[in-house]
Short mmCIF file of C-alpha atoms and ligand atoms in Angstrom, two decimals:
data_model
loop_
_atom_site.label_atom_id
_atom_site.label_comp_id
_atom_site.label_asym_id
_atom_site.label_seq_id
_atom_site.Cartn_x
_atom_site.Cartn_y
_atom_site.Cartn_z
CA UNK A 148 -11.35 -3.27 9.49
CA UNK A 149 -11.87 0.10 11.15
CA UNK A 150 -9.34 2.87 11.61
CA UNK A 151 -7.65 2.96 15.02
CA UNK A 152 -5.61 5.71 16.62
CA UNK A 153 -3.77 4.86 19.80
CA UNK A 154 -0.32 3.58 20.67
CA UNK A 155 0.84 0.08 19.79
CA UNK A 156 0.51 -2.45 22.64
CA UNK A 157 3.30 -5.00 22.92
CA UNK A 158 2.13 -8.43 24.09
CA UNK A 159 3.85 -10.72 26.57
CA UNK A 160 4.44 -14.39 25.72
CA UNK A 161 1.45 -15.30 27.89
CA UNK A 162 -0.76 -12.84 26.06
CA UNK A 163 0.40 -14.19 22.70
CA UNK A 164 -0.40 -17.70 23.95
CA UNK A 165 -3.94 -16.53 24.80
CA UNK A 166 -4.36 -15.15 21.28
CA UNK A 167 -2.95 -18.41 19.87
CA UNK A 168 -5.71 -20.28 21.74
CA UNK A 169 -8.42 -17.93 20.43
CA UNK A 170 -6.87 -18.41 17.00
CA UNK A 171 -7.09 -22.19 17.26
CA UNK A 172 -10.82 -22.05 18.02
CA UNK A 173 -11.32 -19.64 15.14
CA UNK A 174 -9.25 -21.75 12.73
CA UNK A 175 -11.17 -24.91 13.61
CA UNK A 176 -14.39 -22.98 13.05
CA UNK A 177 -13.19 -22.01 9.56
CA UNK A 178 -12.48 -25.70 8.97
CA UNK A 179 -16.07 -26.56 9.90
CA UNK A 180 -17.47 -23.72 7.80
CA UNK A 181 -15.41 -24.85 4.80
CA UNK A 182 -17.38 -28.12 4.78
CA UNK A 183 -20.72 -26.30 5.03
CA UNK A 184 -20.35 -23.72 2.26
CA UNK A 185 -22.41 -25.15 -0.59
CA UNK A 186 -25.21 -24.41 -2.98
CA UNK A 187 -28.62 -24.23 -1.22
CA UNK A 188 -27.29 -23.01 2.14
CA UNK A 189 -28.51 -19.72 3.62
CA UNK A 190 -25.82 -17.40 4.93
CA UNK A 191 -27.88 -17.08 8.16
CA UNK A 192 -27.48 -20.84 8.68
CA UNK A 193 -23.70 -20.52 8.55
CA UNK A 194 -23.91 -17.70 11.08
CA UNK A 195 -26.04 -19.76 13.48
CA UNK A 196 -23.60 -22.66 13.19
CA UNK A 197 -20.64 -20.37 13.92
CA UNK A 198 -22.23 -18.78 16.97
CA UNK A 199 -23.13 -22.19 18.46
CA UNK A 200 -19.61 -23.50 17.74
CA UNK A 201 -17.91 -20.56 19.45
CA UNK A 202 -20.19 -20.66 22.51
CA UNK A 203 -19.68 -24.43 22.86
CA UNK A 204 -15.92 -23.74 23.09
CA UNK A 205 -16.54 -21.41 26.03
CA UNK A 206 -15.60 -18.44 23.84
CA UNK A 207 -17.52 -15.44 22.52
CA UNK A 208 -18.03 -14.09 19.02
CA UNK A 209 -15.98 -10.88 18.72
CA UNK A 210 -18.18 -9.24 16.12
CA UNK A 211 -21.68 -9.74 17.52
CA UNK A 212 -22.65 -6.49 19.21
CA UNK A 213 -19.44 -4.76 18.13
CA UNK A 214 -20.68 -1.28 17.20
CA UNK A 215 -24.08 -3.04 17.10
CA UNK A 216 -23.07 -5.50 14.36
CA UNK A 217 -25.91 -8.06 14.50
CA UNK A 218 -24.09 -11.33 13.71
CA UNK A 219 -21.18 -13.65 14.53
CA UNK A 220 -19.85 -13.73 10.97
CA UNK A 221 -19.36 -11.11 8.32
CA UNK A 222 -20.46 -12.92 5.16
CA UNK A 223 -19.66 -11.08 1.96
CA UNK A 224 -20.96 -12.60 -1.29
CA UNK A 225 -19.45 -11.89 -4.75
CA UNK A 226 -19.21 -8.09 -5.14
CA UNK A 227 -19.45 -7.51 -1.38
CA UNK A 228 -15.90 -6.91 -0.18
CA UNK A 229 -16.37 -7.06 3.60
CA UNK A 230 -18.87 -6.54 6.44
CA UNK A 231 -21.78 -8.32 4.74
CA UNK A 232 -24.56 -9.19 7.22
CA UNK A 233 -25.78 -12.83 7.14
CA UNK A 234 -29.32 -12.97 5.72
CA UNK A 235 -31.79 -15.15 3.83
CA UNK A 236 -29.65 -15.23 0.66
CA UNK A 237 -29.29 -18.81 -0.57
CA UNK A 238 -25.84 -19.67 -1.92
CA UNK A 239 -25.72 -20.84 -5.52
CA UNK A 240 -23.19 -22.51 -7.78
CA UNK A 241 -20.54 -20.02 -8.95
CA UNK A 242 -20.76 -17.69 -5.94
CA UNK A 243 -17.77 -16.78 -3.82
CA UNK A 244 -18.23 -15.87 -0.18
CA UNK A 245 -15.77 -14.21 2.14
CA UNK A 246 -16.32 -15.24 5.75
CA UNK A 247 -14.68 -13.06 8.37
CA UNK A 248 -14.86 -13.98 12.04
CA UNK A 249 -13.42 -12.98 15.38
CA UNK A 250 -13.19 -15.14 18.50
CA UNK A 251 -12.75 -13.77 22.04
CA UNK A 252 -11.34 -16.26 24.54
CA UNK A 253 -9.41 -15.84 27.80
CA UNK A 254 -9.54 -12.09 27.39
CA UNK A 255 -8.05 -11.93 23.89
CA UNK A 256 -9.36 -11.75 20.34
CA UNK A 257 -8.22 -13.45 17.15
CA UNK A 258 -9.43 -12.38 13.69
CA UNK A 259 -9.34 -14.37 10.44
CA UNK A 260 -11.08 -14.35 7.05
CA UNK A 261 -11.22 -16.76 4.11
CA UNK A 262 -12.93 -16.53 0.72
CA UNK A 263 -14.76 -19.75 -0.14
CA UNK A 264 -16.17 -20.94 -3.47
CA UNK A 265 -19.61 -22.42 -4.02
CA UNK A 266 -19.48 -25.29 -6.50
CA UNK A 267 -17.78 -24.47 -9.77
CA UNK A 268 -16.55 -20.94 -10.19
CA UNK A 269 -15.21 -18.95 -13.13
CA UNK A 270 -11.41 -19.54 -13.50
CA UNK A 271 -10.82 -15.78 -13.52
CA UNK A 272 -12.46 -15.53 -10.12
CA UNK A 273 -10.43 -18.49 -8.86
CA UNK A 274 -7.32 -16.60 -9.98
CA UNK A 275 -8.46 -13.52 -8.02
CA UNK A 276 -8.81 -15.74 -4.95
CA UNK A 277 -5.42 -17.42 -5.48
CA UNK A 278 -3.58 -14.14 -5.90
CA UNK A 279 -5.35 -12.46 -2.97
CA UNK A 280 -4.37 -15.45 -0.82
CA UNK A 281 -0.80 -15.19 -2.13
CA UNK A 282 -0.73 -11.46 -1.33
CA UNK A 283 -1.59 -12.27 2.31
CA UNK A 284 1.40 -14.60 2.61
CA UNK A 285 3.63 -12.11 0.77
CA UNK A 286 2.62 -9.56 3.40
CA UNK A 287 3.18 -11.96 6.29
CA UNK A 288 6.72 -12.66 5.04
CA UNK A 289 7.51 -8.95 5.56
CA UNK A 290 6.19 -9.00 9.13
CA UNK A 291 9.63 -9.17 10.76
CA UNK A 292 11.25 -7.25 13.59
CA UNK A 293 13.17 -4.29 12.19
CA UNK A 294 10.84 -3.86 9.21
CA UNK A 295 8.07 -1.28 9.22
CA UNK A 296 4.33 -1.60 8.65
CA UNK A 297 4.85 0.04 5.25
CA UNK A 298 6.98 -2.93 4.16
CA UNK A 299 3.96 -5.22 4.62
CA UNK A 300 1.60 -2.71 2.98
CA UNK A 301 3.82 -2.06 -0.03
CA UNK A 302 4.42 -5.75 -0.67
CA UNK A 303 0.70 -6.59 -0.67
CA UNK A 304 -0.04 -3.65 -2.96
CA UNK A 305 2.84 -4.46 -5.33
CA UNK A 306 1.80 -8.09 -5.62
CA UNK A 307 -1.94 -7.52 -6.12
CA UNK A 308 -1.49 -4.64 -8.55
CA UNK A 309 1.09 -6.63 -10.56
CA UNK A 310 -1.84 -8.94 -11.43
CA UNK A 311 -4.02 -5.99 -12.45
CA UNK A 312 -6.22 -6.09 -9.36
CA UNK A 313 -7.43 -3.24 -7.15
CA UNK A 314 -6.49 -2.79 -3.48
CA UNK A 315 -9.22 -1.37 -1.27
CA UNK A 316 -8.02 1.76 0.57
CA UNK A 317 -10.93 2.46 2.91
CA UNK A 318 -10.42 -0.56 5.17
CA UNK A 319 -7.18 -1.72 6.72
CA UNK A 320 -5.60 -4.40 8.89
CA UNK A 321 -4.97 -3.62 12.56
CA UNK A 322 -3.44 -4.60 15.85
CA UNK A 323 -5.25 -7.38 17.74
CA UNK A 324 -5.29 -8.09 21.48
CA UNK A 325 -7.64 -7.30 24.36
CA UNK A 326 -9.46 -5.22 21.79
CA UNK A 327 -10.51 -6.46 18.38
CA UNK A 328 -9.05 -3.39 16.69
CA UNK A 329 -5.90 -1.82 18.10
CA UNK A 330 -3.05 0.24 16.75
CA UNK A 331 -1.26 0.09 14.43
CA UNK A 332 -3.29 0.35 11.27
CA UNK A 333 -1.97 -2.07 8.66
CA UNK A 334 -3.02 -0.73 5.25
CA UNK A 335 -2.79 -2.93 2.17
CA UNK A 336 -1.09 -0.12 0.27
CA UNK A 337 1.86 2.08 1.13
CA UNK A 338 5.58 2.66 0.89
CA UNK A 339 8.44 0.45 2.10
CA UNK A 340 10.32 1.82 5.11
CA UNK A 341 7.35 3.94 6.29
CA UNK A 342 5.04 3.60 9.27
CA UNK A 343 5.52 2.11 12.74
CA UNK A 344 8.50 -0.14 13.34
CA UNK A 345 7.76 -3.85 13.79
CA UNK A 346 9.08 -5.34 17.03
CA UNK A 347 8.77 -8.60 18.97
CA UNK A 348 5.42 -8.89 20.76
CA UNK A 349 3.38 -7.03 18.17
CA UNK A 350 0.24 -8.85 17.05
CA UNK A 351 -1.48 -7.64 13.90
CA UNK A 352 -4.26 -8.74 11.58
CA UNK A 353 -3.05 -8.67 7.99
CA UNK A 354 -6.03 -8.70 5.63
CA UNK A 355 -5.75 -7.82 1.95
CA UNK A 356 -9.08 -6.91 0.31
CA UNK A 357 -8.59 -7.26 -3.42
CA UNK A 358 -10.97 -6.38 -6.26
CA UNK A 359 -11.10 -7.83 -9.76
CA UNK A 360 -12.12 -4.47 -11.23
CA UNK A 361 -11.66 -0.95 -9.90
CA UNK A 362 -10.75 -0.52 -6.24
CA UNK A 363 -13.60 1.90 -5.50
CA UNK A 364 -16.12 0.71 -2.92
CA UNK A 365 -19.36 2.03 -1.50
CA UNK A 366 -21.21 1.36 1.72
CA UNK A 367 -24.82 0.25 1.59
CA UNK A 368 -27.68 1.80 3.55
CA UNK A 369 -27.46 -0.86 6.26
CA UNK A 370 -24.35 0.97 7.49
CA UNK A 371 -22.16 -2.13 7.10
CA UNK A 372 -22.06 -3.84 3.72
CA UNK A 373 -19.08 -2.68 1.65
CA UNK A 374 -19.48 -3.47 -2.06
CA UNK A 375 -17.35 -2.79 -5.11
CA UNK A 376 -18.70 0.24 -6.95
CA UNK A 377 -18.42 -1.53 -10.32
CA UNK A 378 -20.08 -4.75 -9.12
CA UNK A 379 -16.98 -6.88 -9.83
CA UNK A 380 -16.05 -9.62 -7.34
CA UNK A 381 -13.63 -9.16 -4.46
CA UNK A 382 -11.65 -11.53 -2.24
CA UNK A 383 -10.45 -11.23 1.37
CA UNK A 384 -8.03 -13.39 3.35
CA UNK A 385 -6.86 -12.59 6.87
CA UNK A 386 -4.57 -13.99 9.52
CA UNK A 387 -3.72 -12.75 13.00
CA UNK A 388 0.09 -12.68 13.09
CA UNK A 389 2.53 -12.23 16.01
CA UNK A 390 6.19 -11.29 15.80
CA UNK A 391 8.07 -13.89 17.86
CA UNK A 392 11.88 -14.06 17.94
CA UNK A 393 11.94 -11.49 15.18
CA UNK A 394 9.84 -13.58 12.81
CA UNK A 395 6.16 -13.78 11.84
CA UNK A 396 4.03 -16.49 13.46
CA UNK A 397 0.47 -16.78 12.20
CA UNK A 398 -1.77 -17.37 15.25
CA UNK A 399 -4.60 -18.42 12.95
CA UNK A 400 -4.25 -21.13 10.30
CA UNK A 401 -6.10 -22.41 7.24
CA UNK A 402 -4.87 -25.97 7.83
CA UNK A 403 -8.36 -27.17 8.88
CA UNK A 404 -9.98 -25.93 5.67
CA UNK A 405 -11.29 -28.84 3.58
CA UNK A 406 -9.20 -29.88 0.54
CA UNK A 407 -11.78 -28.70 -2.01
CA UNK A 408 -11.64 -25.17 -0.60
CA UNK A 409 -7.88 -24.99 -0.05
CA UNK A 410 -5.87 -22.47 -2.01
CA UNK A 411 -2.40 -23.66 -2.97
CA UNK A 412 0.40 -21.16 -2.64
CA UNK A 413 4.01 -22.08 -3.33
CA UNK A 414 5.57 -18.69 -2.70
MG1 MG B 714 -9.51 -7.73 10.89
MG1 MG B 715 -11.51 -10.00 10.20
#
């Protein structure tokens, strides 16, 4: 999301467990949202549901009040890439909506995003979603001790660009922990072998933002909404991932997402 500049914090097993628990609440929330994304629903209604769900779990929304962001969810429709503010827009058949959410529980955040479809969507847009989703898992596979952040970045970029898509440069993945955004930055573009070394105990949000057209984005006057400059659609998938025993472990999951919204990836 935002750029961060401090040193990387290594988490203990107990801290990773706390993030895993935040991640479970968040993942179950995405499961509930996946059943509620449909034609005729206002994005504000989804936001109200999410806030009530998180509070009922004894947790807090990470985004609400963060730098004065007014809502629990970032809801980004069609050409909005990220940071869309829930409003009175009514979802209609053929839309895609990226829902990004953070949950704060037991002193630790988790952060996860998923792009949902509304009714029947254009097959080309479905392909954008499938390949963006695949690029997330390609990136996660590189999240191993001994690799560097650039190995994740380069893999996501290589994969998305091989399908002719754009990779947004202005926003990046990030460390996650006691703070929503920590070091290191995890760009979705870069060079293998560059950047901070990945070690056990690191927890990072990996979050490719992929555009169907050009990668250029602009920010709207509300100070939040990031939209593609050419008005083409964009997709965004995100997991919070820990390095445990040298290997990646996603602390958020899409397993609760309803079948009709699931993206199949056999990578
Ligand atoms: Mg994030
Ligand atoms: Mg996020």
